[in-house]
Short mmCIF file of C-alpha atoms and ligand atoms in Angstrom, two decimals:
data_model
loop_
_atom_site.label_atom_id
_atom_site.label_comp_id
_atom_site.label_asym_id
_atom_site.label_seq_id
_atom_site.Cartn_x
_atom_site.Cartn_y
_atom_site.Cartn_z
CA MET A 294 -37.21 -92.70 33.72
CA ILE A 295 -36.94 -96.29 32.48
CA ASP A 296 -33.98 -98.48 33.34
CA THR A 297 -32.82 -98.60 29.72
CA GLU A 298 -30.34 -101.38 30.22
CA LYS A 299 -32.97 -103.61 31.82
CA VAL A 300 -35.58 -102.83 29.16
CA MET A 301 -33.10 -103.41 26.33
CA GLN A 302 -32.01 -106.70 27.87
CA ALA A 303 -35.61 -107.93 28.03
CA LEU A 304 -36.28 -106.74 24.47
CA LYS A 305 -33.10 -108.34 23.13
CA ALA A 306 -34.31 -111.71 24.44
CA HIS A 307 -37.12 -111.59 21.84
CA GLU A 308 -35.28 -109.62 19.17
CA ALA A 309 -34.48 -112.51 16.81
CA GLU A 310 -38.12 -113.52 16.81
CA MET A 311 -39.21 -109.95 16.08
CA ILE A 312 -36.73 -109.68 13.20
CA ALA A 313 -38.15 -112.92 11.78
CA ILE A 314 -41.66 -111.40 11.98
CA ARG A 315 -40.36 -108.25 10.25
CA HIS A 316 -38.81 -110.31 7.46
CA ASP A 317 -42.02 -112.30 7.08
CA ILE A 318 -44.00 -109.06 6.65
CA HIS A 319 -41.36 -107.71 4.25
CA MET A 320 -41.69 -110.83 2.08
CA HIS A 321 -45.47 -110.41 1.90
CA PRO A 322 -46.08 -106.70 1.30
CA GLU A 323 -49.71 -105.58 1.13
CA THR A 324 -50.89 -102.15 0.05
CA SER A 325 -53.67 -99.79 1.17
CA TYR A 326 -56.61 -101.54 2.90
CA GLU A 327 -55.44 -104.94 1.66
CA GLU A 328 -53.21 -105.72 4.66
CA PHE A 329 -55.16 -108.96 5.29
CA ARG A 330 -52.22 -111.28 5.88
CA THR A 331 -50.30 -108.68 7.89
CA SER A 332 -53.36 -107.95 10.03
CA GLN A 333 -53.87 -111.70 10.61
CA LEU A 334 -50.22 -112.09 11.56
CA VAL A 335 -50.53 -109.25 14.09
CA ALA A 336 -53.73 -110.81 15.47
CA ASP A 337 -52.06 -114.24 15.74
CA LYS A 338 -49.08 -112.85 17.64
CA LEU A 339 -51.24 -110.80 20.02
CA THR A 340 -53.34 -113.91 20.70
CA GLU A 341 -50.23 -116.01 21.26
CA TRP A 342 -48.96 -113.49 23.83
CA GLY A 343 -52.32 -113.12 25.59
CA ILE A 344 -52.86 -109.50 24.55
CA GLU A 345 -56.44 -108.28 24.18
CA PHE A 346 -57.27 -106.65 20.86
CA GLU A 347 -60.07 -105.63 18.52
CA ARG A 348 -59.87 -105.84 14.77
CA GLY A 349 -61.87 -104.68 11.76
CA ILE A 350 -61.39 -100.97 12.39
CA ALA A 351 -60.97 -99.34 8.96
CA GLY A 352 -60.97 -102.83 7.50
CA THR A 353 -57.62 -104.35 8.40
CA GLY A 354 -56.85 -102.03 11.35
CA LEU A 355 -56.41 -103.40 14.88
CA VAL A 356 -56.06 -101.95 18.34
CA ALA A 357 -54.31 -103.91 21.11
CA VAL A 358 -55.24 -102.86 24.64
CA ILE A 359 -52.76 -103.36 27.49
CA LYS A 360 -53.69 -102.34 31.00
CA GLY A 361 -51.13 -101.42 33.64
CA ASN A 362 -51.08 -103.17 37.00
CA ARG A 363 -51.45 -99.89 38.86
CA PRO A 364 -54.73 -97.95 38.97
CA GLY A 365 -55.03 -95.02 36.59
CA ASN A 366 -57.57 -93.55 34.18
CA ARG A 367 -55.09 -92.09 31.73
CA ALA A 368 -54.64 -93.75 28.34
CA VAL A 369 -52.07 -93.35 25.62
CA GLY A 370 -52.25 -94.32 21.93
CA LEU A 371 -49.17 -95.63 20.13
CA ARG A 372 -49.54 -95.85 16.38
CA ALA A 373 -47.83 -98.08 13.80
CA ASP A 374 -48.63 -98.31 10.10
CA MET A 375 -48.77 -101.66 8.26
CA ASP A 376 -49.01 -100.95 4.52
CA ALA A 377 -46.50 -101.34 1.69
CA LEU A 378 -46.03 -99.50 -1.62
CA ASN A 379 -46.72 -100.23 -5.27
CA MET A 380 -43.11 -100.39 -6.44
CA VAL A 381 -40.51 -102.90 -7.61
CA GLU A 382 -37.93 -104.08 -5.07
CA THR A 383 -34.39 -104.50 -6.41
CA ASN A 384 -32.98 -106.22 -3.30
CA THR A 385 -31.74 -109.77 -3.65
CA PHE A 386 -31.60 -110.83 0.02
CA ALA A 387 -33.63 -113.80 1.26
CA HIS A 388 -36.45 -111.72 2.74
CA ARG A 389 -37.10 -109.66 -0.43
CA SER A 390 -40.67 -109.16 -1.60
CA THR A 391 -42.38 -112.22 -3.05
CA ILE A 392 -45.28 -110.16 -4.44
CA PRO A 393 -44.67 -108.61 -7.88
CA ASN A 394 -44.70 -104.79 -7.92
CA LYS A 395 -45.27 -104.47 -4.19
CA MET A 396 -42.63 -103.62 -1.64
CA HIS A 397 -42.20 -102.47 1.94
CA GLY A 398 -40.26 -99.46 0.69
CA CYS A 399 -41.07 -97.22 3.66
CA GLY A 400 -40.27 -99.57 6.56
CA HIS A 401 -43.84 -100.02 7.81
CA ASP A 402 -42.93 -103.71 8.17
CA GLY A 403 -40.41 -102.53 10.78
CA HIS A 404 -42.95 -100.22 12.45
CA THR A 405 -45.41 -103.11 12.80
CA ALA A 406 -42.77 -105.48 14.21
CA MET A 407 -41.50 -102.77 16.57
CA MET A 408 -45.00 -102.18 17.93
CA LEU A 409 -45.53 -105.92 18.44
CA HIS A 410 -42.17 -106.03 20.22
CA ALA A 411 -43.25 -103.20 22.55
CA ALA A 412 -46.73 -104.65 23.13
CA ARG A 413 -45.25 -107.96 24.22
CA TYR A 414 -42.84 -106.23 26.60
CA LEU A 415 -45.61 -104.06 28.10
CA LYS A 416 -47.86 -107.10 28.54
CA ASN A 417 -45.06 -108.89 30.41
CA ASN A 418 -44.01 -105.76 32.36
CA PRO A 419 -47.24 -103.88 33.11
CA ASP A 420 -45.67 -101.56 35.64
CA PHE A 421 -47.71 -98.50 34.71
CA ALA A 422 -50.91 -96.76 35.71
CA GLY A 423 -53.54 -96.67 32.97
CA THR A 424 -54.06 -98.09 29.49
CA VAL A 425 -51.87 -98.43 26.42
CA ASN A 426 -53.65 -98.67 23.06
CA CYS A 427 -51.37 -99.98 20.32
CA ILE A 428 -52.92 -98.80 17.07
CA PHE A 429 -52.04 -100.84 13.96
CA GLN A 430 -53.36 -98.82 11.03
CA PRO A 431 -53.86 -99.62 7.36
CA ALA A 432 -53.27 -97.41 4.35
CA GLU A 433 -50.83 -94.75 5.49
CA GLU A 434 -49.37 -94.36 1.98
CA GLY A 435 -52.05 -92.13 0.49
CA GLY A 436 -55.16 -94.01 1.62
CA ALA A 437 -55.74 -92.04 4.85
CA GLY A 438 -56.23 -95.19 6.92
CA GLY A 439 -55.61 -93.17 10.08
CA LEU A 440 -58.51 -90.86 9.22
CA LYS A 441 -60.74 -93.84 8.46
CA MET A 442 -59.99 -95.34 11.88
CA ILE A 443 -60.94 -92.02 13.51
CA GLU A 444 -64.16 -91.93 11.46
CA GLU A 445 -64.94 -95.46 12.64
CA GLY A 446 -64.76 -94.35 16.25
CA LEU A 447 -61.14 -95.08 17.14
CA PHE A 448 -60.95 -92.57 19.97
CA GLU A 449 -64.49 -93.18 21.24
CA ARG A 450 -63.88 -96.92 21.45
CA PHE A 451 -60.30 -96.57 22.69
CA PRO A 452 -60.03 -93.24 24.51
CA CYS A 453 -56.53 -91.76 24.30
CA ASP A 454 -55.33 -88.69 26.18
CA ALA A 455 -52.35 -88.43 23.87
CA VAL A 456 -51.09 -90.18 20.72
CA TYR A 457 -47.59 -90.89 19.47
CA SER A 458 -46.00 -92.20 16.30
CA LEU A 459 -42.51 -93.12 15.15
CA HIS A 460 -41.03 -93.30 11.64
CA ASN A 461 -37.64 -94.67 10.63
CA LYS A 462 -35.27 -92.24 8.93
CA PRO A 463 -32.48 -93.30 6.57
CA GLY A 464 -29.43 -91.05 6.57
CA LEU A 465 -29.72 -90.31 10.28
CA PRO A 466 -27.35 -92.28 12.56
CA VAL A 467 -28.72 -95.47 14.13
CA GLY A 468 -30.51 -94.64 17.38
CA LYS A 469 -30.67 -90.88 16.83
CA PHE A 470 -34.12 -89.32 17.37
CA VAL A 471 -35.39 -86.12 15.78
CA THR A 472 -38.63 -84.25 16.30
CA ARG A 473 -39.90 -80.74 16.85
CA ASN A 474 -42.69 -78.88 18.54
CA GLY A 475 -45.32 -77.49 16.12
CA PRO A 476 -45.42 -78.16 12.36
CA GLN A 477 -43.09 -81.06 11.47
CA LEU A 478 -44.40 -82.52 8.22
CA ALA A 479 -46.22 -80.83 5.35
CA CYS A 480 -49.68 -81.09 3.91
CA ALA A 481 -49.67 -82.73 0.49
CA ASP A 482 -52.37 -81.23 -1.72
CA SER A 483 -52.90 -81.76 -5.43
CA TRP A 484 -54.87 -79.83 -7.99
CA THR A 485 -56.07 -79.91 -11.58
CA ILE A 486 -56.63 -76.71 -13.54
CA THR A 487 -58.43 -76.95 -16.86
CA LEU A 488 -58.26 -74.00 -19.25
CA HIS A 489 -61.13 -73.72 -21.72
CA GLY A 490 -61.06 -71.66 -24.94
CA THR A 491 -62.59 -71.89 -28.36
CA GLY A 492 -59.45 -73.30 -29.93
CA GLY A 493 -59.00 -72.64 -33.61
CA HIS A 494 -56.83 -72.20 -36.68
CA GLY A 495 -53.21 -71.35 -35.91
CA GLY A 496 -53.21 -68.96 -38.85
CA ALA A 497 -56.15 -66.91 -37.57
CA PRO A 498 -55.80 -66.44 -33.81
CA GLU A 499 -57.95 -63.31 -33.93
CA LYS A 500 -60.97 -65.54 -34.47
CA SER A 501 -60.31 -67.69 -31.38
CA THR A 502 -59.53 -67.60 -27.70
CA ASP A 503 -56.12 -69.17 -27.10
CA THR A 504 -55.60 -71.41 -24.09
CA THR A 505 -51.81 -71.56 -24.67
CA ILE A 506 -51.41 -67.87 -23.82
CA ALA A 507 -53.55 -68.38 -20.72
CA LEU A 508 -51.28 -71.31 -19.83
CA ALA A 509 -48.15 -69.14 -20.09
CA GLN A 510 -49.67 -66.46 -17.84
CA LEU A 511 -50.90 -69.09 -15.45
CA ILE A 512 -47.58 -70.92 -14.98
CA LEU A 513 -45.68 -67.74 -14.20
CA GLY A 514 -48.58 -66.24 -12.26
CA ILE A 515 -49.02 -69.05 -9.77
CA GLN A 516 -45.31 -69.04 -8.90
CA THR A 517 -45.79 -65.51 -7.55
CA ILE A 518 -48.00 -67.02 -4.82
CA ILE A 519 -44.83 -68.29 -3.14
CA SER A 520 -42.77 -65.13 -3.73
CA ARG A 521 -45.48 -62.46 -3.26
CA ASN A 522 -48.31 -63.89 -1.13
CA VAL A 523 -46.73 -66.36 1.31
CA PRO A 524 -44.96 -64.33 4.03
CA ALA A 525 -41.18 -64.43 3.60
CA LEU A 526 -40.60 -66.28 6.88
CA GLU A 527 -43.13 -69.01 6.11
CA THR A 528 -42.50 -72.06 3.93
CA ALA A 529 -44.48 -73.35 0.98
CA VAL A 530 -43.77 -75.01 -2.34
CA LEU A 531 -45.81 -75.19 -5.52
CA SER A 532 -44.85 -77.42 -8.45
CA ILE A 533 -46.48 -78.28 -11.75
CA GLY A 534 -46.32 -81.98 -12.59
CA THR A 535 -48.16 -82.33 -15.89
CA VAL A 536 -49.27 -80.11 -18.77
CA HIS A 537 -51.45 -81.66 -21.45
CA GLY A 538 -52.95 -79.94 -24.47
CA GLY A 539 -53.08 -79.83 -28.22
CA MET A 540 -52.74 -82.39 -31.00
CA SER A 541 -51.53 -80.52 -34.03
CA PHE A 542 -48.95 -77.79 -34.79
CA ASN A 543 -51.50 -75.61 -36.57
CA VAL A 544 -54.51 -76.00 -34.29
CA MET A 545 -54.75 -74.03 -31.06
CA PRO A 546 -56.04 -76.35 -28.34
CA SER A 547 -59.49 -75.63 -26.93
CA GLU A 548 -58.50 -77.25 -23.66
CA ILE A 549 -55.30 -77.54 -21.63
CA VAL A 550 -55.08 -79.52 -18.39
CA ILE A 551 -52.40 -78.76 -15.78
CA THR A 552 -51.82 -80.70 -12.56
CA GLY A 553 -49.51 -80.03 -9.66
CA THR A 554 -48.90 -80.15 -5.94
CA THR A 555 -48.70 -77.60 -3.14
CA ARG A 556 -47.13 -78.27 0.24
CA CYS A 557 -46.80 -76.20 3.38
CA HIS A 558 -46.77 -76.58 7.16
CA LYS A 559 -49.58 -74.38 8.45
CA PRO A 560 -53.37 -74.49 7.92
CA GLU A 561 -53.57 -70.73 7.25
CA ILE A 562 -50.87 -70.93 4.54
CA ARG A 563 -52.74 -73.87 3.03
CA ASP A 564 -55.92 -71.78 2.82
CA LEU A 565 -53.92 -68.97 1.21
CA LEU A 566 -52.41 -71.31 -1.42
CA GLU A 567 -55.82 -72.67 -2.41
CA LYS A 568 -57.38 -69.19 -2.57
CA ARG A 569 -54.63 -67.59 -4.67
CA LEU A 570 -54.25 -70.59 -6.99
CA THR A 571 -57.96 -70.36 -7.76
CA GLU A 572 -57.95 -66.56 -8.20
CA ILE A 573 -54.88 -66.50 -10.46
CA SER A 574 -56.18 -69.37 -12.60
CA HIS A 575 -59.42 -67.47 -13.33
CA ALA A 576 -57.56 -64.20 -13.89
CA ALA A 577 -54.95 -65.74 -16.22
CA ALA A 578 -57.70 -67.41 -18.23
CA ALA A 579 -59.75 -64.21 -18.40
CA MET A 580 -56.80 -62.23 -19.81
CA SER A 581 -57.05 -64.34 -22.96
CA GLY A 582 -60.83 -64.55 -23.06
CA CYS A 583 -60.69 -68.12 -21.76
CA THR A 584 -62.17 -69.70 -18.64
CA ALA A 585 -60.68 -71.99 -16.01
CA THR A 586 -62.00 -74.71 -13.76
CA VAL A 587 -59.96 -75.43 -10.65
CA ASP A 588 -60.21 -78.68 -8.72
CA TYR A 589 -58.14 -78.35 -5.53
CA GLN A 590 -57.83 -81.66 -3.66
CA ARG A 591 -56.75 -81.50 -0.05
CA GLY A 592 -54.51 -84.42 0.85
CA TYR A 593 -53.02 -85.13 4.28
CA PRO A 594 -53.01 -82.08 6.54
CA PRO A 595 -49.79 -80.65 7.98
CA LEU A 596 -48.51 -82.75 10.89
CA ILE A 597 -48.38 -80.52 13.97
CA ASN A 598 -46.88 -81.81 17.22
CA THR A 599 -48.03 -80.36 20.53
CA ARG A 600 -45.67 -78.83 23.11
CA ALA A 601 -46.25 -80.95 26.22
CA GLU A 602 -46.23 -84.24 24.29
CA THR A 603 -43.14 -83.23 22.28
CA ASP A 604 -41.36 -82.59 25.58
CA LYS A 605 -42.38 -86.08 26.75
CA ALA A 606 -41.22 -87.60 23.46
CA ILE A 607 -37.84 -85.88 23.82
CA LEU A 608 -37.44 -87.20 27.38
CA ALA A 609 -38.57 -90.67 26.31
CA ALA A 610 -36.05 -90.70 23.45
CA ALA A 611 -33.28 -89.35 25.70
CA ALA A 612 -33.91 -92.18 28.17
CA VAL A 613 -33.25 -94.66 25.34
CA SER A 614 -30.43 -93.02 23.36
CA GLY A 615 -29.09 -90.24 25.61
CA MET A 616 -29.81 -86.51 25.22
CA ASP A 617 -26.85 -86.16 22.84
CA ASN A 618 -28.72 -88.34 20.40
CA VAL A 619 -31.97 -86.38 20.46
CA ASP A 620 -32.62 -83.31 18.33
CA GLY A 621 -35.81 -81.77 19.69
CA ASP A 622 -35.74 -78.83 17.30
CA ASN A 623 -35.24 -80.50 13.94
CA PRO A 624 -36.36 -78.42 10.92
CA PRO A 625 -39.71 -79.32 9.28
CA ILE A 626 -39.64 -81.37 6.07
CA ASN A 627 -41.98 -81.57 3.07
CA ALA A 628 -42.96 -85.23 3.45
CA ALA A 629 -46.47 -85.98 4.74
CA ASP A 630 -47.93 -88.62 7.09
CA ASP A 631 -51.54 -89.36 7.91
CA PHE A 632 -50.76 -89.46 11.64
CA ALA A 633 -51.48 -85.73 11.11
CA TYR A 634 -55.22 -86.59 11.27
CA MET A 635 -54.82 -88.10 14.73
CA LEU A 636 -52.97 -84.97 15.85
CA GLN A 637 -55.93 -82.88 14.67
CA VAL A 638 -58.09 -84.50 17.35
CA ARG A 639 -55.63 -85.52 20.09
CA PRO A 640 -52.42 -83.97 21.43
CA GLY A 641 -49.30 -85.92 20.57
CA CYS A 642 -45.98 -86.15 18.81
CA ASN A 643 -44.29 -87.91 15.91
CA VAL A 644 -40.59 -88.73 16.13
CA MET A 645 -38.17 -90.01 13.53
CA LEU A 646 -35.59 -92.61 14.44
CA GLY A 647 -32.33 -92.82 12.49
CA GLN A 648 -31.53 -96.11 10.83
CA GLY A 649 -28.08 -95.21 9.55
CA ASP A 650 -26.52 -94.93 6.13
CA ASP A 651 -26.43 -97.32 3.24
CA PRO A 652 -25.92 -96.32 -0.40
CA LYS A 653 -28.81 -98.65 -1.32
CA TRP A 654 -31.31 -96.81 0.86
CA LYS A 655 -30.46 -93.16 1.00
CA ASN A 656 -34.16 -92.56 1.49
CA ASN A 657 -37.49 -94.32 1.99
CA HIS A 658 -39.36 -95.29 -1.21
CA MET A 659 -36.13 -96.31 -2.99
CA PRO A 660 -36.08 -99.70 -4.77
CA GLY A 661 -33.06 -100.83 -2.71
CA TYR A 662 -34.50 -99.66 0.63
CA ASP A 663 -34.84 -101.96 3.63
CA PHE A 664 -35.80 -101.32 7.23
CA ASN A 665 -32.68 -101.65 9.40
CA ASP A 666 -33.26 -104.40 11.99
CA GLU A 667 -30.67 -102.76 14.26
CA ILE A 668 -33.33 -100.26 15.37
CA ILE A 669 -36.13 -102.74 16.08
CA SER A 670 -35.40 -102.92 19.83
CA ILE A 671 -34.43 -99.23 20.06
CA GLY A 672 -37.83 -98.30 18.64
CA ALA A 673 -39.62 -100.72 20.97
CA ALA A 674 -37.67 -99.27 23.92
CA TYR A 675 -38.85 -95.81 22.86
CA TRP A 676 -42.46 -97.01 23.05
CA VAL A 677 -41.83 -98.41 26.52
CA SER A 678 -40.22 -95.11 27.47
CA ILE A 679 -43.23 -93.10 26.18
CA VAL A 680 -45.53 -95.24 28.31
CA ASP A 681 -43.27 -94.47 31.26
CA GLN A 682 -43.50 -90.73 30.51
CA GLU A 683 -47.28 -90.82 30.11
CA LEU A 684 -48.46 -93.42 32.61
CA ASN A 685 -45.97 -93.50 35.44
CA THR A 686 -48.22 -91.65 37.87
CA VAL A 687 -48.13 -93.02 41.38
CA ASP A 688 -51.64 -93.10 42.80
ZN1 ZN P 225 -43.73 -93.75 2.80
ZN1 ZN P 226 -43.80 -94.32 5.89
#
């Protein structure tokens, strides 16, 4: 177990500098695959601190490689995301966004600074056996930057026996960690159903096929997937977001387009949702003599932590914040994260770290949100602690 006091003391010595880096990134938010300045800033800092790295993985992605001073073949991957969101920031503090309509509304500025903080500590204190790969990824917010890095050979170029990630969590007390073994975050799929009929005169429906009746059957029909097809002890949600059709009160539309989202925590439930949504769409259309086309788009997969690595994450978090401040069996939530792709190919665990309460940022993605700098060293200490859990073998 790490000597938390010693680690925190060393981290605190650089904390002000790390907060300044975080504020700099916050002021210059960059979205999906356009994290050029952020990526350059990370590269500059790593160079300044003598840390080896490679860049240009999935465009703006970088991997910093830190070797321990004890022999060991094991390697661990620590992942931070760097991208911001397309949204308007309402904060008025000095480090608010300087880029119109872009904002670090999810705290990835904090994740990047935290990882730099940890990398610098590990470079200066390489008392471990093996290799740490600090993965700075682009495009977490919908762009699947993590998947792109994998496709560009992330784990072949930087072998990792296990991977870990950390996300800040508003509403949870500062320094409290939550995670769980198994499914933790949901898949986020979207779909478009188009109903096709002849359309026709509202006064003579017998001469037409009516997409509005198919729509009514469809909306109620697909809700039965959750109540009748998904087993009662499993979780899933299905919501319709848009319905578009028709132009005139006396003309039945020949086409209606419906879009929505489905979320769940297990691959087999995801398959079931796609299958039943497709079947019911065709059946509802057929009842009215119409046809349906279904375009089901799979988004991020469910994020599923593995047992052994979750246990290590819990111990690592407990070393930093005390076991009383770690909930290792926190219920799953319906948010998604593309770290899920890394967990499809490597064992690992995602934790969430509380950043306290503030009416302005009850949640991520709110216009008044800001990463809480109070957790910058706590998060870095967690990374150090994970390395201790993974690479503290004595040869
Ligand atoms: Zn987000
Ligand atoms: Zn996020």
